[in-house]
Short mmCIF file of C-alpha atoms in Angstrom, two decimals:
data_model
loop_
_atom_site.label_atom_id
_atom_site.label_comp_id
_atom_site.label_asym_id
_atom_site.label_seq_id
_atom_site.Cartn_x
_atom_site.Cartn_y
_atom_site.Cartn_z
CA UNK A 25 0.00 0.00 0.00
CA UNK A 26 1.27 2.99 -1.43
CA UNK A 27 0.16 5.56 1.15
CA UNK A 28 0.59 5.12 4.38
CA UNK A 29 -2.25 7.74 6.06
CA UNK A 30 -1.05 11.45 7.06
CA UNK A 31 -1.03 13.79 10.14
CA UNK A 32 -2.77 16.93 10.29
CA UNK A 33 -0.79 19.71 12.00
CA UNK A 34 -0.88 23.87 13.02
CA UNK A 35 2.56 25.52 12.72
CA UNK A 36 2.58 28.08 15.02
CA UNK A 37 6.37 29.05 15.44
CA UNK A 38 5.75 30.16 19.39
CA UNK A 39 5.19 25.99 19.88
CA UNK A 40 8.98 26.05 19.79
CA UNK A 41 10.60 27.43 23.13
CA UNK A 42 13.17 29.05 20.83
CA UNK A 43 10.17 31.26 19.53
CA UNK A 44 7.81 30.96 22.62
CA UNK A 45 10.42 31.41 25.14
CA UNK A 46 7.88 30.89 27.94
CA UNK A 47 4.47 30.93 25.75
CA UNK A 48 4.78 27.20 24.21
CA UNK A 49 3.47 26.14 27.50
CA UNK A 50 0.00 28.09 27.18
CA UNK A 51 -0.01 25.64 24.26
CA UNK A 52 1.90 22.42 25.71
CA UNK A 53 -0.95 19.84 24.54
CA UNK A 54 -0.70 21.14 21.21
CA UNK A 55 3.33 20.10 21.37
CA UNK A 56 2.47 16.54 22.82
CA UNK A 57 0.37 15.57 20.31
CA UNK A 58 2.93 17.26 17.62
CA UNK A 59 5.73 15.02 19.21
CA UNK A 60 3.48 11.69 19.35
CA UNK A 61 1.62 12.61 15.60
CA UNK A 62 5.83 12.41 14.29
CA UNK A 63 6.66 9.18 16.46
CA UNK A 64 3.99 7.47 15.16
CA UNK A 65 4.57 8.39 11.32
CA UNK A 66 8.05 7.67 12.01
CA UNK A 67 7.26 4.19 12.86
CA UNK A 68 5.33 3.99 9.16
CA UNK A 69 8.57 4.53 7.49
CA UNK A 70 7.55 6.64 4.66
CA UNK A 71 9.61 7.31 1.94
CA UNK A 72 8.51 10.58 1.24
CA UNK A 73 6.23 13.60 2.59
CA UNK A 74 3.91 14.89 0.74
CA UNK A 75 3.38 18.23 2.58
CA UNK A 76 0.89 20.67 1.96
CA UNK A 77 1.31 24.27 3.23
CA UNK A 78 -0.92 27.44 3.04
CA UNK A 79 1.81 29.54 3.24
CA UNK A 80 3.42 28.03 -0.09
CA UNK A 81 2.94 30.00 -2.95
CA UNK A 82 -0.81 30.47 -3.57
CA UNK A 83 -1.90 31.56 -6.62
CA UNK A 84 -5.54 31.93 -7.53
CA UNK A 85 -5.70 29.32 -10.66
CA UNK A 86 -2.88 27.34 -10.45
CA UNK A 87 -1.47 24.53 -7.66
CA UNK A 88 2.21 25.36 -7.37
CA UNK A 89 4.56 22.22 -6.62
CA UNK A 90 8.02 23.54 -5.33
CA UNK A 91 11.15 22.98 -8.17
CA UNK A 92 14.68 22.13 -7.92
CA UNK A 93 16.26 19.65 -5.82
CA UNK A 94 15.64 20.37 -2.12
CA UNK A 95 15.36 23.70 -0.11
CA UNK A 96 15.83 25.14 4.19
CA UNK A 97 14.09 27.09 6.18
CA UNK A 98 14.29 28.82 9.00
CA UNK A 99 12.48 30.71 11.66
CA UNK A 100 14.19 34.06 11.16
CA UNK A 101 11.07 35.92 10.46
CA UNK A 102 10.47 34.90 14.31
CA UNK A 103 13.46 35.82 15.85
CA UNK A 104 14.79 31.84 15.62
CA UNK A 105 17.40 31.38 12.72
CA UNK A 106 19.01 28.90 14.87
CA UNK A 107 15.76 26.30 14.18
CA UNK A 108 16.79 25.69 11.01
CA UNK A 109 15.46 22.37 8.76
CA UNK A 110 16.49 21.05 4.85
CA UNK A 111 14.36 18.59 3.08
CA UNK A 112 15.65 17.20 -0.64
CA UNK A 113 12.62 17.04 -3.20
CA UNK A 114 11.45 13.75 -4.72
CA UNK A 115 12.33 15.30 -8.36
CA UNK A 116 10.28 12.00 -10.55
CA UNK A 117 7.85 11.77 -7.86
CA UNK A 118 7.40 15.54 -8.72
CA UNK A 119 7.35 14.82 -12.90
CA UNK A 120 5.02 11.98 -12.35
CA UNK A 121 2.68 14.36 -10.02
CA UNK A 122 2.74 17.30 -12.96
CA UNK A 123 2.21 14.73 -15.62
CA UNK A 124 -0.88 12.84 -13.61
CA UNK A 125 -2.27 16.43 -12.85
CA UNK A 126 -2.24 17.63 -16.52
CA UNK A 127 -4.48 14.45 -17.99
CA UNK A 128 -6.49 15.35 -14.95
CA UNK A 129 -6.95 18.59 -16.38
CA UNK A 130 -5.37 20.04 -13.75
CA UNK A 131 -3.82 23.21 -13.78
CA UNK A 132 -0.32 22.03 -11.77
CA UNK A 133 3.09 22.73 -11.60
CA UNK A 134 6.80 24.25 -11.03
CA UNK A 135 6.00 27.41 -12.85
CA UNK A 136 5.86 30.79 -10.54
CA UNK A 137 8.36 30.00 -7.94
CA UNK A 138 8.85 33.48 -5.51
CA UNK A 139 10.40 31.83 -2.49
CA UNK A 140 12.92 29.17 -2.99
CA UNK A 141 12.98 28.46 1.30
CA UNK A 142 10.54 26.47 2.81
CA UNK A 143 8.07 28.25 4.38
CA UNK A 144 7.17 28.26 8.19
CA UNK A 145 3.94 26.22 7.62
CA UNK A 146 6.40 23.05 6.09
CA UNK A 147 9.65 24.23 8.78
CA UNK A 148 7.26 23.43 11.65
CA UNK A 149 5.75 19.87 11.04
CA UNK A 150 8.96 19.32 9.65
CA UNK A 151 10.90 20.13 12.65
CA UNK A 152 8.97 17.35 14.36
CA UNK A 153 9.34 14.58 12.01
CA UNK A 154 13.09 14.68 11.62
CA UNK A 155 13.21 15.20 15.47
CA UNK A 156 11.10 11.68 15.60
CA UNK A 157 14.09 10.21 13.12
CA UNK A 158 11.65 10.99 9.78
CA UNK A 159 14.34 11.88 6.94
CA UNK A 160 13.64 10.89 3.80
CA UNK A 161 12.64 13.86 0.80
CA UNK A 162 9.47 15.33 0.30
CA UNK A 163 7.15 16.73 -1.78
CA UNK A 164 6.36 19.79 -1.53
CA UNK A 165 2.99 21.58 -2.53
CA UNK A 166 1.31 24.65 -2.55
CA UNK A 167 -2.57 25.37 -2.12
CA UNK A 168 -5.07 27.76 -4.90
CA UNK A 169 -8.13 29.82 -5.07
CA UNK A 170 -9.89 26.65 -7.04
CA UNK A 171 -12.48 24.81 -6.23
CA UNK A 172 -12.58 21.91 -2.58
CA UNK A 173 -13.08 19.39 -5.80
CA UNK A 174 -9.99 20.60 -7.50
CA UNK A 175 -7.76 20.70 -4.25
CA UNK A 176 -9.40 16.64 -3.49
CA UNK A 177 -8.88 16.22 -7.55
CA UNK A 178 -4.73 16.94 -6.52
CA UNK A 179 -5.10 14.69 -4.07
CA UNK A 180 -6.20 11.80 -6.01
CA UNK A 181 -3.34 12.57 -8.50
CA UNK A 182 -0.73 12.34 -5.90
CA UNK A 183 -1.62 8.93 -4.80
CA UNK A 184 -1.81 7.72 -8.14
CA UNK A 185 1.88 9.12 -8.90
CA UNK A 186 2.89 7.58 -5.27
CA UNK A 187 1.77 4.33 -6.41
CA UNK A 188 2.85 4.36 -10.02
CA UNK A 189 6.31 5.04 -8.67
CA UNK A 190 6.16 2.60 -5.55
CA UNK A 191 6.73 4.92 -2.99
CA UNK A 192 5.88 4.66 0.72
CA UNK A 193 4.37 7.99 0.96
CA UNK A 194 3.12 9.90 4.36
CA UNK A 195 0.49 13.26 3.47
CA UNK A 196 1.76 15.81 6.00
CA UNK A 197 -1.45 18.77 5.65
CA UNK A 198 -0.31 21.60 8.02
CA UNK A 199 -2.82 23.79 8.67
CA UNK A 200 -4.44 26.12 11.63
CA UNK A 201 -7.99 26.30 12.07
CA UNK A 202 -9.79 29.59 12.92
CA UNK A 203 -7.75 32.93 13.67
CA UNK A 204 -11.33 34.44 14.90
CA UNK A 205 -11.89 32.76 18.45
CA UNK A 206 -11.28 35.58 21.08
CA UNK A 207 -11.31 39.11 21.09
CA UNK A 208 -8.34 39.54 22.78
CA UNK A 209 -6.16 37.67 19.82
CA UNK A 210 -4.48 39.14 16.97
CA UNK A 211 -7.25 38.72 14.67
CA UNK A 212 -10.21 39.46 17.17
CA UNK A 213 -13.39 37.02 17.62
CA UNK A 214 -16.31 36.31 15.16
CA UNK A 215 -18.63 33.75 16.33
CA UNK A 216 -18.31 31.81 12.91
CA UNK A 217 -14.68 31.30 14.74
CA UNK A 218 -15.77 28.16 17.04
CA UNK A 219 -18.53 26.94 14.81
CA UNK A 220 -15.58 26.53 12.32
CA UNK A 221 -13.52 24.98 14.88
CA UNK A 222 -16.17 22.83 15.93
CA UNK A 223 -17.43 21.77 13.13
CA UNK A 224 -13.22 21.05 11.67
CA UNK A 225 -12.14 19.19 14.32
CA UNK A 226 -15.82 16.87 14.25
CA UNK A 227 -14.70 15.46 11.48
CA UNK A 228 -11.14 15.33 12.07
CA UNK A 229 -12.31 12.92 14.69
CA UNK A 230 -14.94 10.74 12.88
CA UNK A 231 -12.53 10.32 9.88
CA UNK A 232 -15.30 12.33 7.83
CA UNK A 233 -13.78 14.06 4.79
CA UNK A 234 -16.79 14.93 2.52
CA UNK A 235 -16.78 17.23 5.87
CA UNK A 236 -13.92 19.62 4.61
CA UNK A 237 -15.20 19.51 1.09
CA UNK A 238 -18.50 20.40 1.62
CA UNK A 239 -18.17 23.25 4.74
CA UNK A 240 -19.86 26.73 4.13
CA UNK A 241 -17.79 28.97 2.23
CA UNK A 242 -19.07 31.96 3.95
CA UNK A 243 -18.75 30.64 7.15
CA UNK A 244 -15.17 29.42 6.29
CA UNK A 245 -14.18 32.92 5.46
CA UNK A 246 -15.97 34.26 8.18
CA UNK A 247 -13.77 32.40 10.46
CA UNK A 248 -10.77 33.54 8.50
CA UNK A 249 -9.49 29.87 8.33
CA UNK A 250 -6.23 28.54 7.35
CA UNK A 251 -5.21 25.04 6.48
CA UNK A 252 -9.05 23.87 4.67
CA UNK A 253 -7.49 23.33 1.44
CA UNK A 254 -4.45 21.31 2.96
CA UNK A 255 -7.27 18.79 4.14
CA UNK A 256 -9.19 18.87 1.08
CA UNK A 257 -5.89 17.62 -0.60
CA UNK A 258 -5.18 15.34 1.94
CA UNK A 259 -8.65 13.50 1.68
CA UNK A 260 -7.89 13.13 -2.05
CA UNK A 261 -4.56 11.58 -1.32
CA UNK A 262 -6.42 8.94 1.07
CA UNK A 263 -9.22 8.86 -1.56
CA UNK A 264 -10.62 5.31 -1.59
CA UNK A 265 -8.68 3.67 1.77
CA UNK A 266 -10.22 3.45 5.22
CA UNK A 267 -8.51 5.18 8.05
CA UNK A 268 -8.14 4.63 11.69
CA UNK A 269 -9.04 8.50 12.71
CA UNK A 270 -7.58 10.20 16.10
CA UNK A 271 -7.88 13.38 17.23
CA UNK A 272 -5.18 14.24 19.39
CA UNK A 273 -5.30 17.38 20.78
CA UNK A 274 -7.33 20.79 19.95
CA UNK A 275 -7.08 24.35 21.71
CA UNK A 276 -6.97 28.19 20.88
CA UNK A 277 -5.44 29.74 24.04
CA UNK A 278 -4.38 32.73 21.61
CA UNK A 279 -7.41 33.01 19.28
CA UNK A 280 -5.86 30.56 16.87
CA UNK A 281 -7.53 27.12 16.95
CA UNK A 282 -4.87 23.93 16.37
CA UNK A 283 -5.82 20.29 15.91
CA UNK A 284 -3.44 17.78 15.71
CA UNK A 285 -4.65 14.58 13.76
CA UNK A 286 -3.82 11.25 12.52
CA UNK A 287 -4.98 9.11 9.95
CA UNK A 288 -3.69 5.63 9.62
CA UNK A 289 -4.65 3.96 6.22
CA UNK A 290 -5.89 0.58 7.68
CA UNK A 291 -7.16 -1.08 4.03
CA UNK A 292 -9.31 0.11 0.97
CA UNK A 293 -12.83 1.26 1.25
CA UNK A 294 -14.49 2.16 -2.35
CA UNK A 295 -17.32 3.89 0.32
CA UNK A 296 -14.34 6.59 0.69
CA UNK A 297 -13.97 7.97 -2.03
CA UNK A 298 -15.86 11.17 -2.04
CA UNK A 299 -15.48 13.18 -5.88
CA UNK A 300 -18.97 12.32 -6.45
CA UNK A 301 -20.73 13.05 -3.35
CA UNK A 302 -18.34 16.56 -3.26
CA UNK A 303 -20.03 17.33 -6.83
CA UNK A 304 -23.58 16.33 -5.50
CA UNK A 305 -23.55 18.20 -2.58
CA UNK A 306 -22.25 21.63 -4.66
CA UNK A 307 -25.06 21.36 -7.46
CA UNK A 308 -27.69 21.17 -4.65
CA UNK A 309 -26.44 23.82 -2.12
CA UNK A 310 -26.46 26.04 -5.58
CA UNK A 311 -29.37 24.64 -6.45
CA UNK A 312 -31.12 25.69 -3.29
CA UNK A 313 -29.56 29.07 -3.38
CA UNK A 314 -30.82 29.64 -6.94
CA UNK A 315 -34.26 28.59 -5.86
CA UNK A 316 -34.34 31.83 -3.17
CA UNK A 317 -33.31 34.59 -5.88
CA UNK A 318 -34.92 37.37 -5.99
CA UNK A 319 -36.02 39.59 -9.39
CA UNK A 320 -32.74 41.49 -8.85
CA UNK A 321 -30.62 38.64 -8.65
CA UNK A 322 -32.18 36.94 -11.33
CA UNK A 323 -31.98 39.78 -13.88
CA UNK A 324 -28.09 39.98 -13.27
CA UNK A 325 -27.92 36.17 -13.91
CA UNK A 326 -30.24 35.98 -16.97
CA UNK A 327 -28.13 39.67 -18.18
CA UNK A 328 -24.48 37.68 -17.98
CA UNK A 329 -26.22 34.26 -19.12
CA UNK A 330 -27.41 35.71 -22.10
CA UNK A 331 -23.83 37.49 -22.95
CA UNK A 332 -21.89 34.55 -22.13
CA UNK A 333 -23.64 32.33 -23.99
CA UNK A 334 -24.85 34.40 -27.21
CA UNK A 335 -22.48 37.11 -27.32
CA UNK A 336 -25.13 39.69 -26.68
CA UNK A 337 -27.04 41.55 -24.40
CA UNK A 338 -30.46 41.26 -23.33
CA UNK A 339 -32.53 42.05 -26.18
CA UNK A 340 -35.39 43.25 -23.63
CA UNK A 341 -36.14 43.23 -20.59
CA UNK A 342 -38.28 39.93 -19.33
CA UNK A 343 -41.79 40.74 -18.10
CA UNK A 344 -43.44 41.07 -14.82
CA UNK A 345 -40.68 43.34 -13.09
CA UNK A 346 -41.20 44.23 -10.03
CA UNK A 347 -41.73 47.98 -10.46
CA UNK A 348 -38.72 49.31 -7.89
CA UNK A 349 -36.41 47.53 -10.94
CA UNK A 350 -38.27 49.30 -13.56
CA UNK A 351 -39.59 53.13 -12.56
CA UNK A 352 -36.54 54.16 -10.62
CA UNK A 353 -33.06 54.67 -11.53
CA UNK A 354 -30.05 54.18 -9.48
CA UNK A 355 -26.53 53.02 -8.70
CA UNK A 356 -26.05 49.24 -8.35
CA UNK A 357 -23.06 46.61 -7.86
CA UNK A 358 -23.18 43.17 -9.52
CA UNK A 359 -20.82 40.91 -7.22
CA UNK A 360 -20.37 37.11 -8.21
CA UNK A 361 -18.27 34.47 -6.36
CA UNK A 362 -17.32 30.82 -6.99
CA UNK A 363 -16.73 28.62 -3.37
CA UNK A 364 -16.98 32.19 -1.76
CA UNK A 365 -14.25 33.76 -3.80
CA UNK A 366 -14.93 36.93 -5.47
CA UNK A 367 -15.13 36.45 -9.25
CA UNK A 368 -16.06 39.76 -10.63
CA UNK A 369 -17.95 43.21 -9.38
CA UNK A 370 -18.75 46.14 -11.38
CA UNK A 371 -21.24 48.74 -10.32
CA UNK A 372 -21.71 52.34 -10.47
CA UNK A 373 -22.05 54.72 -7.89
CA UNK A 374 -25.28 56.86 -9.70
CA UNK A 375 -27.34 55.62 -12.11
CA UNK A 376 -26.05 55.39 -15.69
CA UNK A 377 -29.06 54.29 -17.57
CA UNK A 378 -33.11 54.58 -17.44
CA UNK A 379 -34.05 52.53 -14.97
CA UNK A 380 -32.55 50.14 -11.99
CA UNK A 381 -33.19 47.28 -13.72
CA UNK A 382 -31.05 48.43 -17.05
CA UNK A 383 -28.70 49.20 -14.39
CA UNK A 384 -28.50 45.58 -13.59
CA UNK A 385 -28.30 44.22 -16.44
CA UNK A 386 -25.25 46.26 -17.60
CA UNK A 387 -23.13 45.81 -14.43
CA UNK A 388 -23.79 42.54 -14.52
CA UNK A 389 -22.21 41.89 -18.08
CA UNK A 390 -19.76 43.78 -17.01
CA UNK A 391 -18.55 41.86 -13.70
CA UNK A 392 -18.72 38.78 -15.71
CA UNK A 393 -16.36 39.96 -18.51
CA UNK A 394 -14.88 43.30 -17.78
CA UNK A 395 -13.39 43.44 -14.59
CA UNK A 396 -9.98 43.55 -15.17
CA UNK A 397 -8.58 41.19 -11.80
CA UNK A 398 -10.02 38.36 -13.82
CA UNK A 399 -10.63 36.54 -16.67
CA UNK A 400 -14.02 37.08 -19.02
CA UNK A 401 -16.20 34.26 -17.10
CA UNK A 402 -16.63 31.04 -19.85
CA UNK A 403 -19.78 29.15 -20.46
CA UNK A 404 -18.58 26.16 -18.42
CA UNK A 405 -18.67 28.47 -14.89
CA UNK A 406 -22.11 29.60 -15.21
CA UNK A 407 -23.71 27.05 -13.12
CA UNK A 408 -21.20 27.59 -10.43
CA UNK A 409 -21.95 31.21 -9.97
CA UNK A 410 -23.50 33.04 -7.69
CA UNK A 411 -24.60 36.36 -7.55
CA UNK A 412 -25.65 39.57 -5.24
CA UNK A 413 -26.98 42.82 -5.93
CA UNK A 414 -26.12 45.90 -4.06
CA UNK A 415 -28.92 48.90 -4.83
CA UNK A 416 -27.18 51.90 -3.70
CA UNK A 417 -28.67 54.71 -1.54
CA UNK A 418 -27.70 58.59 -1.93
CA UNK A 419 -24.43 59.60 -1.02
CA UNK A 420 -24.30 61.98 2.40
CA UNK A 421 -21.31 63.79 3.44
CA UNK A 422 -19.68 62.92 6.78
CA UNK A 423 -17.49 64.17 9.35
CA UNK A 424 -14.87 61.63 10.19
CA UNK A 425 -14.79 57.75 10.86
CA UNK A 426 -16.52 58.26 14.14
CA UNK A 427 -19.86 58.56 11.71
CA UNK A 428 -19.18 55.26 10.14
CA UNK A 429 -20.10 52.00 10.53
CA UNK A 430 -18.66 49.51 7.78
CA UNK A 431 -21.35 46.87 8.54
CA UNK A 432 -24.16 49.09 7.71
CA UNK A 433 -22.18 51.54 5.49
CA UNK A 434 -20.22 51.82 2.34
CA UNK A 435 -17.83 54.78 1.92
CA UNK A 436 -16.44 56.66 -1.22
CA UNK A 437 -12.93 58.61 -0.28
CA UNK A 438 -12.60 61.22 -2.71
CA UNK A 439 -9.74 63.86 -3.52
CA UNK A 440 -10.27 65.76 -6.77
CA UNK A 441 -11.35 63.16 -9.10
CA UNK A 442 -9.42 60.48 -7.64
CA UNK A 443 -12.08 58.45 -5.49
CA UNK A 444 -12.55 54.97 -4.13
CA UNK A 445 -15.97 53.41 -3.06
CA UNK A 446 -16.11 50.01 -0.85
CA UNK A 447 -19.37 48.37 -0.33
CA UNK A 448 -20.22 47.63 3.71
CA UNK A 449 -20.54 44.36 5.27
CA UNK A 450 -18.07 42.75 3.88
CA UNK A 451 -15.84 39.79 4.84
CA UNK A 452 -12.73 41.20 6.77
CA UNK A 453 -13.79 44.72 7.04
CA UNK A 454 -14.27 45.29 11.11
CA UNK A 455 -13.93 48.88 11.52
CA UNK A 456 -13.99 52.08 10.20
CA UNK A 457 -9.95 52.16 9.51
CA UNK A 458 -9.84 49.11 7.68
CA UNK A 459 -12.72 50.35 5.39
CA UNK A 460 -11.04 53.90 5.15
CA UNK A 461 -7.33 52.06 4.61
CA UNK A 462 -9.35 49.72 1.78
CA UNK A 463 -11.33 52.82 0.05
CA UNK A 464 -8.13 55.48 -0.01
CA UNK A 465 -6.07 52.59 -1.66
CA UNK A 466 -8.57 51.64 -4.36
CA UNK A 467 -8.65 54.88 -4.91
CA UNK A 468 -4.88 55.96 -5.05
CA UNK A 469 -5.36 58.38 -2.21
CA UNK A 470 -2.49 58.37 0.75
CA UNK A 471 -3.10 58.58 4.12
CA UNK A 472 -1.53 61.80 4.76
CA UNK A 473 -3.68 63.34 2.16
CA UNK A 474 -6.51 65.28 2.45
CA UNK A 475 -10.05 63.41 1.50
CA UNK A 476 -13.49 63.94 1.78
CA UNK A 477 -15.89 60.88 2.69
CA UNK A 478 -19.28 60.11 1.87
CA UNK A 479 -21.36 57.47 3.33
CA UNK A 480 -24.21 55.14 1.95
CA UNK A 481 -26.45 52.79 2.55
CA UNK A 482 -27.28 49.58 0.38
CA UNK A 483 -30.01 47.09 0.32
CA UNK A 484 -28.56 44.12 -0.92
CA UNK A 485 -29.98 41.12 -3.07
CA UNK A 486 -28.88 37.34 -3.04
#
């Protein structure tokens, strides 16, 4: 049997007491289980590590697998150069991986390299396993913006290569949960925070993957997660084999959640293999959502439909309009996302034609093929869009940040005719300085500057 199981790890530097220097014991149980998760792969002598790190490079559209023939890192960045580690890289294990991935239809490989040293989310779990005796090379692979089926899809393709080749391979996905579980940590508290860690560390413990492919994206993002896609790839890698599942240890004493887990492979189990069931469960949760659109929503999806599809717009507008879409103009935003990733948004700030729902219609086209962070949107994404449509309110003038409030709130920053406008209630945006930072940048206006801001208020459509 070509692979072995893996271990699911955090890599919080301050575990070490060369970065902690005092803290690591606020987080001791989180080091046990580190220490037994690497004694117990060690004893599965693997032949290689296939490790999986958020903090590899990440590009939106593309799974970056580390080139050349090995790499260090250190802990430098955390005032620890002395913890130092070196791994060589499995160079055909890599070829066969890149080769697998492209019949896949994968998008996969070495191009894109910006940091040759290995990053702090493979120094930590590595640090462990050669402590426990583990040596041998690895593999080493970065995470994307695509799809929980595309990051399992990986998965599946690294197995294959780790058989093809005969290797005894170990899937190392390192990983921290939620950064949003107390107010007092760096990244504050959002009660999506526990749910997430809840939820995460559930089916860490029952062995359930379809689990990690199928959680909420919102909720995901709301609890500004970090190491999801390393476990969607690592359920890919075990697709098809039973494992022996055990939860080892999970806290958050500094607003950070870690779970340490292990998965033995115990035998094959065509039950556990979970592409199809990931697929299912996608078409109906859009299904459902689809089902609850409104007028709005639904003119912005026929409007971009239509374009995609024919290569022209709306010839008129469909019948039985509500009449707020058709005997009022204003501004309006067309927003779509794929897995809770922005895809495109275009909108305008005052109306620009007739009526709201022309308005619509327009914006929509446009966030599907003119914004320029992205591609034109192809005919094979249209199912997996969805969409939301902010109506905007009149602009007011305001004194200063103490009059905002970015959940109820968007802003335009304006000096001379440079200006930048950010919607409220977004993901991320806490407070009035964020959305200030957020608008003055979009809008190429420095802090130091002098600005003017305008507030508004949106009624939003999903």
């Amino acid at each position: 049997m070509s692979m072995l199981g893996a271990i699911l790890t955090p890599h919080p530097p301050v575990l070490l007491p060369q970065v902690g220097r005092g803290r690591e014991e606020e987080i001791a149980a989180t080091g046990r289980a580190m220490a037994q998760a690497a004694q117990e792969a060690a004893r599965w002598q693997p032949e290689v590590l296939l490790v999986a790190s958020p903090h590899t490079v990440l590009y939106a559209d593309y799974f970056h697998i580390a080139p050349g023939r090995g790499a260090s890192g250190d802990l430098s960045p955390f005032g620890a150069p002395q913890v130092r580690v070196e791994a060589a890289y499995d160079e055909p294990l890599r070829e066969e991986v890149v080769r697998r991935a492209a019949q896949a239809g994968l998008p996969a490989g070495t191009l894109g390299q910006r940091q040759a040293d290995l990053d702090h989310g493979v120094v930590i779990p590595l640090y462990y396993l050669q402590q426990a005796g583990v040596t041998c090379p690895i593999l080493r692979i970065g995470l994307s913006g695509l799809s929980p089926l595309a990051h399992y899809r990986l998965g599946m393709c690294l197995a294959q290569a780790v058989e093809a080749l005969g290797r005894r391979a170990l899937f190392v996905a390192s990983g921290d949960l939620s950064h949003k579980l107390k107010a007092d940590g760096p990244y504050g508290y959002a009660p999506e925070g526990p749910v997430f860690d809840e939820a995460v560390t559930a089916a860490m413990a029952a062995g359930d993957f379809l689990s990690f492919l199928t959680m909420d994206p919102a909720l995901c993002t709301k609890a500004a997660e970090c190491g999801l896609r390393a476990f969607q790839v690592m359920a890919g890698a075990l697709d098809g084999l039973s494992v022996a599942p055990h939860l080892l240890s999970h806290e958050g004493p500094f607003g950070v959640g870690y779970g340490v887990a292990l998965f033995p492979v115990t035998g094959k189990d065509p039950a556990r293999c979970f592409a199809a069931p990931c697929e299912q469960a996608q078409r109906d949760r859009l299904a459902a959502r689809r089902a609850k659109e409104d007028p709005w929503v639904r003119l912005a999806r026929l409007a971009l439909e239509t374009y995609v599809r024919t290569g022209r717009p709306l010839d008129a507008l469909p019948h039985g309009l509500p009449a707020e879409l058709t005997g009022q103009a204003a501004g309006a935003f067309v927003s779509l996302h794929v897995e809770g990733q922005l895809r495109g948004c275009i909108g305008t700030i005052s109306p620009t034609a007739a009526t709201l729902a022309e308005e619509i219609v327009q914006n929509a086209v446009s966030a599907g093929t003119r914004d320029p962070r992205f591609p034109p949107v192809g005919v094979g994404e249209l199912d997996t869009l969805e969409y939301s449509v902010d109506v905007l309110g009149a602009p007011e003038p305001v004194d200063g940040p103490w009059q905002l409030d970015p959940k109820r709130y968007g802003i335009i920053v304006s000096r001379g005719r440079r200006r930048g406008l950010l919607l409220p209630d977004l993901d991320g945006v806490d407070t009035a300085e964020q959305q200030l930072a957020i608008a003055r940048e979009k809008g190429g206006i420095r802090a130091e500057e002098s600005y003017q801001i305008q507030r508004f208020q949106v009624v939003r459509h999903t």
